[in-house]
Amino acid sequence: MVEKSELLRVPIFADLPDDQIAWFISQSQEMRIKAGDTYARQGEPADAMFVILEGQLEGRGELAGETVTFSLNAGDVTGVLPFSRMKRFTVSGRALADSRALRFPASLFPDLIQKMPELTKRLVGLMSDRIRETTRMEQQRDRLASLGKLSAGLAHELNNPAAAAKRATSQLRDVLKRIKDASHELGRQDLTVAQKTEIFSLESSLLQRDQPPPDALTISDLEEQIDSLLRSHGQNDLWQLAADLARRNVKPAELESLFATLEAGTARAALVRISASLEIASLLNEIESSTSRISDLVGAIKQYTYMDQAPVQNVDIVKSLETTLTIMNHKLKKGVVVQRDYQPIPFLVNSFGSELNQVWTNIIDNAIDAMGGKGELRVRTYRQDSCVVVEIGDNGPGISPEVKAHIFEPFFTTKGVGEGTGLGLDTVQRIVKKHRGSIQVNSKPGDTRFQVWLPLAEAPANQ
């Protein structure tokens, strides 16, 4: 038999009148649960509230494709609560140690609300805390999942230029050896001033040339012509050099002067040096381009996360969108064409750090998924009264009216188990409202548009 004093030691029942405590006990069933026994099963009808008097219980279940586990101790209340919309238990409960609990049937909640209004108020507060904690866990899991996807994509994006730079530096070592050997060979020759000038003038003119590489057919023709020229001067083993020079659009006529002013061996050393110099310049350009790409990505990451910046500041909406597009390039480049329509004047919004970037990321990610990774993504900004409107659209299949009615609801998702938590657009809506804005969606097959309205921090300089 449960004593009143036992129930009064439970925090949520503290200070309640004796007659109310007595009524609650009379309507409850005392449960003695042995260690390892189950008192509730996930998926079964949620038909009772449990008040733990002694021992320790555990809740375990699947939420959004992941296993969650939590402990319950003496003094805790679990199960379904008044005004809860829970129809079935979301987790299974079992005893970790020999335990005692009171089981109060959910069918008596109307009587409980009437007879114990103060307890009802406390239970509603407990339910609110539970909802907040569950939502926090789901949002954290959703953020981690999004971070994992972004990290994987960024790792790939960073690896490509890093690998290119590494490959170029490895090739650079071999080319430096060739140019060193060729320079030593030229140094051993008793060259006249005119001959030295001829070599260095040709080298300088080719290095300063800034033109796009020729097409494959032109390269093939040039390679054949250069190789023929070299063979005509007794250089029968410089086919690789001919190929290198052809890729850099060197014309055979430009090499004739070397053979006219130099003997064959000296001309050969000069050609090796010139070819190596051109290759060094090309490799340096490749390294510069690769490291610039890495630097741009790191800069985009810092902008995306607002690392080393104030938590609240005026954010340029177009820059925010472009940073997000850069971060998501690994998904876009697989078949998504981005159409931009930005107003030429800056739109500034007072933003909480990187939160707006989360909005763009979620909407763009959903658009890419809706298009199956291939299609047209349209990003537009314009001013409407005192707000900036960001419109993100796609030419995917559209959102059905049935789905559209629920897309902003927490935990609603059309994706498979483990692919989405249903918190993406709920998070988007909360962030937009936090910024005193609004969001709406219009959709039909081939044209889905999300419009985010945000108040401007200040009027643009040009109207």
mmCIF file of N, CA, C and O in Angstrom, residues 88-137:
data_model
loop_
_atom_site.group_PDB
_atom_site.id
_atom_site.type_symbol
_atom_site.label_atom_id
_atom_site.label_comp_id
_atom_site.label_asym_id
_atom_site.label_seq_id
_atom_site.Cartn_x
_atom_site.Cartn_y
_atom_site.Cartn_z
ATOM 1 N N ARG A 88 0.506 6.588 -28.872
ATOM 2 C CA ARG A 88 1.231 5.352 -28.577
ATOM 3 C C ARG A 88 2.564 5.698 -27.935
ATOM 4 O O ARG A 88 3.136 6.761 -28.205
ATOM 5 N N PHE A 89 3.050 4.819 -27.104
ATOM 6 C CA PHE A 89 4.323 5.059 -26.437
ATOM 7 C C PHE A 89 5.430 5.187 -27.483
ATOM 8 O O PHE A 89 5.543 4.348 -28.390
ATOM 9 N N THR A 90 6.223 6.221 -27.344
ATOM 10 C CA THR A 90 7.305 6.463 -28.310
ATOM 11 C C THR A 90 8.577 5.707 -27.947
ATOM 12 O O THR A 90 9.486 5.597 -28.772
ATOM 13 N N VAL A 91 8.667 5.224 -26.700
ATOM 14 C CA VAL A 91 9.819 4.428 -26.281
ATOM 15 C C VAL A 91 9.323 3.258 -25.444
ATOM 16 O O VAL A 91 8.181 3.247 -24.978
ATOM 17 N N SER A 92 10.181 2.285 -25.240
ATOM 18 C CA SER A 92 9.882 1.180 -24.325
ATOM 19 C C SER A 92 10.539 1.461 -22.984
ATOM 20 O O SER A 92 11.625 2.057 -22.925
ATOM 21 N N GLY A 93 9.874 1.041 -21.899
ATOM 22 C CA GLY A 93 10.419 1.262 -20.567
ATOM 23 C C GLY A 93 10.658 -0.050 -19.844
ATOM 24 O O GLY A 93 9.817 -0.961 -19.895
ATOM 25 N N ARG A 94 11.810 -0.163 -19.191
ATOM 26 C CA ARG A 94 12.102 -1.360 -18.402
ATOM 27 C C ARG A 94 12.834 -0.943 -17.136
ATOM 28 O O ARG A 94 13.369 0.163 -17.038
ATOM 29 N N ALA A 95 12.850 -1.832 -16.164
ATOM 30 C CA ALA A 95 13.483 -1.537 -14.884
ATOM 31 C C ALA A 95 14.958 -1.914 -14.919
ATOM 32 O O ALA A 95 15.314 -3.010 -15.345
ATOM 33 N N LEU A 96 15.799 -0.995 -14.465
ATOM 34 C CA LEU A 96 17.221 -1.286 -14.315
ATOM 35 C C LEU A 96 17.509 -1.917 -12.951
ATOM 36 O O LEU A 96 18.520 -2.589 -12.772
ATOM 37 N N ALA A 97 16.619 -1.645 -12.009
ATOM 38 C CA ALA A 97 16.719 -2.231 -10.668
ATOM 39 C C ALA A 97 15.301 -2.498 -10.177
ATOM 40 O O ALA A 97 14.329 -1.992 -10.749
ATOM 41 N N ASP A 98 15.172 -3.296 -9.128
ATOM 42 C CA ASP A 98 13.840 -3.529 -8.565
ATOM 43 C C ASP A 98 13.207 -2.181 -8.235
ATOM 44 O O ASP A 98 13.815 -1.343 -7.549
ATOM 45 N N SER A 99 11.997 -1.958 -8.728
ATOM 46 C CA SER A 99 11.383 -0.627 -8.637
ATOM 47 C C SER A 99 9.920 -0.722 -8.245
ATOM 48 O O SER A 99 9.279 -1.774 -8.385
ATOM 49 N N ARG A 100 9.403 0.411 -7.728
ATOM 50 C CA ARG A 100 7.974 0.560 -7.436
ATOM 51 C C ARG A 100 7.487 1.822 -8.135
ATOM 52 O O ARG A 100 8.194 2.827 -8.224
ATOM 53 N N ALA A 101 6.257 1.759 -8.636
ATOM 54 C CA ALA A 101 5.696 2.914 -9.323
ATOM 55 C C ALA A 101 4.184 2.901 -9.181
ATOM 56 O O ALA A 101 3.582 1.859 -8.898
ATOM 57 N N LEU A 102 3.582 4.064 -9.358
ATOM 58 C CA LEU A 102 2.129 4.173 -9.427
ATOM 59 C C LEU A 102 1.732 4.332 -10.895
ATOM 60 O O LEU A 102 2.300 5.157 -11.617
ATOM 61 N N ARG A 103 0.740 3.556 -11.304
ATOM 62 C CA ARG A 103 0.229 3.652 -12.673
ATOM 63 C C ARG A 103 -1.142 4.307 -12.634
ATOM 64 O O ARG A 103 -2.096 3.768 -12.080
ATOM 65 N N PHE A 104 -1.213 5.528 -13.234
ATOM 66 C CA PHE A 104 -2.488 6.261 -13.257
ATOM 67 C C PHE A 104 -3.050 6.190 -14.670
ATOM 68 O O PHE A 104 -2.405 6.605 -15.631
ATOM 69 N N PRO A 105 -4.266 5.668 -14.852
ATOM 70 C CA PRO A 105 -4.813 5.475 -16.193
ATOM 71 C C PRO A 105 -5.142 6.797 -16.885
ATOM 72 O O PRO A 105 -5.680 7.721 -16.264
ATOM 73 N N ALA A 106 -4.818 6.884 -18.173
ATOM 74 C CA ALA A 106 -5.079 8.103 -18.938
ATOM 75 C C ALA A 106 -6.573 8.371 -19.072
ATOM 76 O O ALA A 106 -7.000 9.518 -19.269
ATOM 77 N N SER A 107 -7.390 7.330 -18.949
ATOM 78 C CA SER A 107 -8.846 7.509 -19.063
ATOM 79 C C SER A 107 -9.404 8.390 -17.955
ATOM 80 O O SER A 107 -10.505 8.943 -18.096
ATOM 81 N N LEU A 108 -8.652 8.542 -16.848
ATOM 82 C CA LEU A 108 -9.121 9.362 -15.725
ATOM 83 C C LEU A 108 -8.567 10.782 -15.768
ATOM 84 O O LEU A 108 -8.739 11.537 -14.813
ATOM 85 N N PHE A 109 -7.879 11.156 -16.869
ATOM 86 C CA PHE A 109 -7.326 12.520 -16.945
ATOM 87 C C PHE A 109 -8.398 13.604 -16.810
ATOM 88 O O PHE A 109 -8.162 14.636 -16.165
ATOM 89 N N PRO A 110 -9.609 13.439 -17.395
ATOM 90 C CA PRO A 110 -10.636 14.476 -17.188
ATOM 91 C C PRO A 110 -10.964 14.686 -15.709
ATOM 92 O O PRO A 110 -11.135 15.835 -15.262
ATOM 93 N N ASP A 111 -11.045 13.599 -14.924
ATOM 94 C CA ASP A 111 -11.292 13.721 -13.490
ATOM 95 C C ASP A 111 -10.107 14.368 -12.794
ATOM 96 O O ASP A 111 -10.271 15.189 -11.880
ATOM 97 N N LEU A 112 -8.892 14.001 -13.216
ATOM 98 C CA LEU A 112 -7.682 14.565 -12.619
ATOM 99 C C LEU A 112 -7.649 16.081 -12.810
ATOM 100 O O LEU A 112 -7.337 16.836 -11.874
ATOM 101 N N ILE A 113 -7.980 16.528 -14.026
ATOM 102 C CA ILE A 113 -7.957 17.966 -14.328
ATOM 103 C C ILE A 113 -8.941 18.712 -13.433
ATOM 104 O O ILE A 113 -8.662 19.822 -12.955
ATOM 105 N N GLN A 114 -10.100 18.099 -13.148
ATOM 106 C CA GLN A 114 -11.121 18.747 -12.326
ATOM 107 C C GLN A 114 -10.769 18.712 -10.840
ATOM 108 O O GLN A 114 -10.917 19.712 -10.139
ATOM 109 N N LYS A 115 -10.268 17.575 -10.355
ATOM 110 C CA LYS A 115 -10.048 17.417 -8.927
ATOM 111 C C LYS A 115 -8.681 17.939 -8.468
ATOM 112 O O LYS A 115 -8.509 18.308 -7.309
ATOM 113 N N MET A 116 -7.663 17.957 -9.388
ATOM 114 C CA MET A 116 -6.310 18.348 -8.993
ATOM 115 C C MET A 116 -5.761 19.385 -9.989
ATOM 116 O O MET A 116 -4.817 19.124 -10.763
ATOM 117 N N PRO A 117 -6.331 20.589 -9.989
ATOM 118 C CA PRO A 117 -5.923 21.611 -10.969
ATOM 119 C C PRO A 117 -4.444 22.030 -10.826
ATOM 120 O O PRO A 117 -3.784 22.294 -11.826
ATOM 121 N N GLU A 118 -3.960 22.074 -9.567
ATOM 122 C CA GLU A 118 -2.563 22.474 -9.380
ATOM 123 C C GLU A 118 -1.619 21.413 -9.932
ATOM 124 O O GLU A 118 -0.617 21.736 -10.591
ATOM 125 N N LEU A 119 -1.923 20.139 -9.693
ATOM 126 C CA LEU A 119 -1.104 19.067 -10.259
ATOM 127 C C LEU A 119 -1.168 19.104 -11.787
ATOM 128 O O LEU A 119 -0.148 18.910 -12.462
ATOM 129 N N THR A 120 -2.374 19.358 -12.323
ATOM 130 C CA THR A 120 -2.520 19.446 -13.778
ATOM 131 C C THR A 120 -1.613 20.534 -14.340
ATOM 132 O O THR A 120 -0.933 20.343 -15.366
ATOM 133 N N LYS A 121 -1.572 21.684 -13.670
ATOM 134 C CA LYS A 121 -0.719 22.789 -14.111
ATOM 135 C C LYS A 121 0.750 22.368 -14.129
ATOM 136 O O LYS A 121 1.491 22.655 -15.084
ATOM 137 N N ARG A 122 1.158 21.659 -13.082
ATOM 138 C CA ARG A 122 2.558 21.208 -13.005
ATOM 139 C C ARG A 122 2.866 20.172 -14.083
ATOM 140 O O ARG A 122 3.962 20.169 -14.654
ATOM 141 N N LEU A 123 1.899 19.290 -14.340
ATOM 142 C CA LEU A 123 2.110 18.267 -15.366
ATOM 143 C C LEU A 123 2.204 18.890 -16.759
ATOM 144 O O LEU A 123 2.975 18.419 -17.613
ATOM 145 N N VAL A 124 1.430 19.945 -17.010
ATOM 146 C CA VAL A 124 1.521 20.650 -18.292
ATOM 147 C C VAL A 124 2.902 21.276 -18.449
ATOM 148 O O VAL A 124 3.516 21.240 -19.521
ATOM 149 N N GLY A 125 3.420 21.846 -17.344
ATOM 150 C CA GLY A 125 4.784 22.389 -17.387
ATOM 151 C C GLY A 125 5.815 21.310 -17.664
ATOM 152 O O GLY A 125 6.766 21.521 -18.419
ATOM 153 N N LEU A 126 5.614 20.142 -17.049
ATOM 154 C CA LEU A 126 6.515 19.014 -17.278
ATOM 155 C C LEU A 126 6.460 18.570 -18.741
ATOM 156 O O LEU A 126 7.498 18.277 -19.349
ATOM 157 N N MET A 127 5.249 18.555 -19.299
ATOM 158 C CA MET A 127 5.102 18.156 -20.694
ATOM 159 C C MET A 127 5.794 19.172 -21.614
ATOM 160 O O MET A 127 6.440 18.799 -22.598
ATOM 161 N N SER A 128 5.697 20.448 -21.287
ATOM 162 C CA SER A 128 6.365 21.478 -22.088
ATOM 163 C C SER A 128 7.878 21.292 -22.050
ATOM 164 O O SER A 128 8.553 21.408 -23.080
ATOM 165 N N ASP A 129 8.398 20.979 -20.851
ATOM 166 C CA ASP A 129 9.833 20.723 -20.729
ATOM 167 C C ASP A 129 10.247 19.515 -21.565
ATOM 168 O O ASP A 129 11.296 19.516 -22.210
ATOM 169 N N ARG A 130 9.403 18.494 -21.543
ATOM 170 C CA ARG A 130 9.697 17.277 -22.300
ATOM 171 C C ARG A 130 9.719 17.581 -23.799
ATOM 172 O O ARG A 130 10.609 17.110 -24.525
ATOM 173 N N ILE A 131 8.746 18.371 -24.270
ATOM 174 C CA ILE A 131 8.684 18.720 -25.686
ATOM 175 C C ILE A 131 9.911 19.525 -26.093
ATOM 176 O O ILE A 131 10.521 19.275 -27.142
ATOM 177 N N ARG A 132 10.291 20.492 -25.242
ATOM 178 C CA ARG A 132 11.464 21.306 -25.548
ATOM 179 C C ARG A 132 12.723 20.460 -25.625
ATOM 180 O O ARG A 132 13.559 20.624 -26.513
ATOM 181 N N GLU A 133 12.874 19.519 -24.695
ATOM 182 C CA GLU A 133 14.061 18.680 -24.670
ATOM 183 C C GLU A 133 14.088 17.743 -25.875
ATOM 184 O O GLU A 133 15.140 17.554 -26.507
ATOM 185 N N THR A 134 12.926 17.158 -26.201
ATOM 186 C CA THR A 134 12.862 16.277 -27.366
ATOM 187 C C THR A 134 13.181 17.038 -28.649
ATOM 188 O O THR A 134 13.932 16.573 -29.504
ATOM 189 N N THR A 135 12.595 18.244 -28.749
ATOM 190 C CA THR A 135 12.851 19.069 -29.930
ATOM 191 C C THR A 135 14.315 19.454 -30.000
ATOM 192 O O THR A 135 14.926 19.452 -31.081
ATOM 193 N N ARG A 136 14.912 19.800 -28.856
ATOM 194 C CA ARG A 136 16.328 20.167 -28.828
ATOM 195 C C ARG A 136 17.198 19.007 -29.305
ATOM 196 O O ARG A 136 18.133 19.185 -30.096
ATOM 197 N N MET A 137 16.873 17.792 -28.820
ATOM 198 C CA MET A 137 17.634 16.612 -29.236
ATOM 199 C C MET A 137 17.515 16.378 -30.735
ATOM 200 O O MET A 137 18.496 16.092 -31.415
#
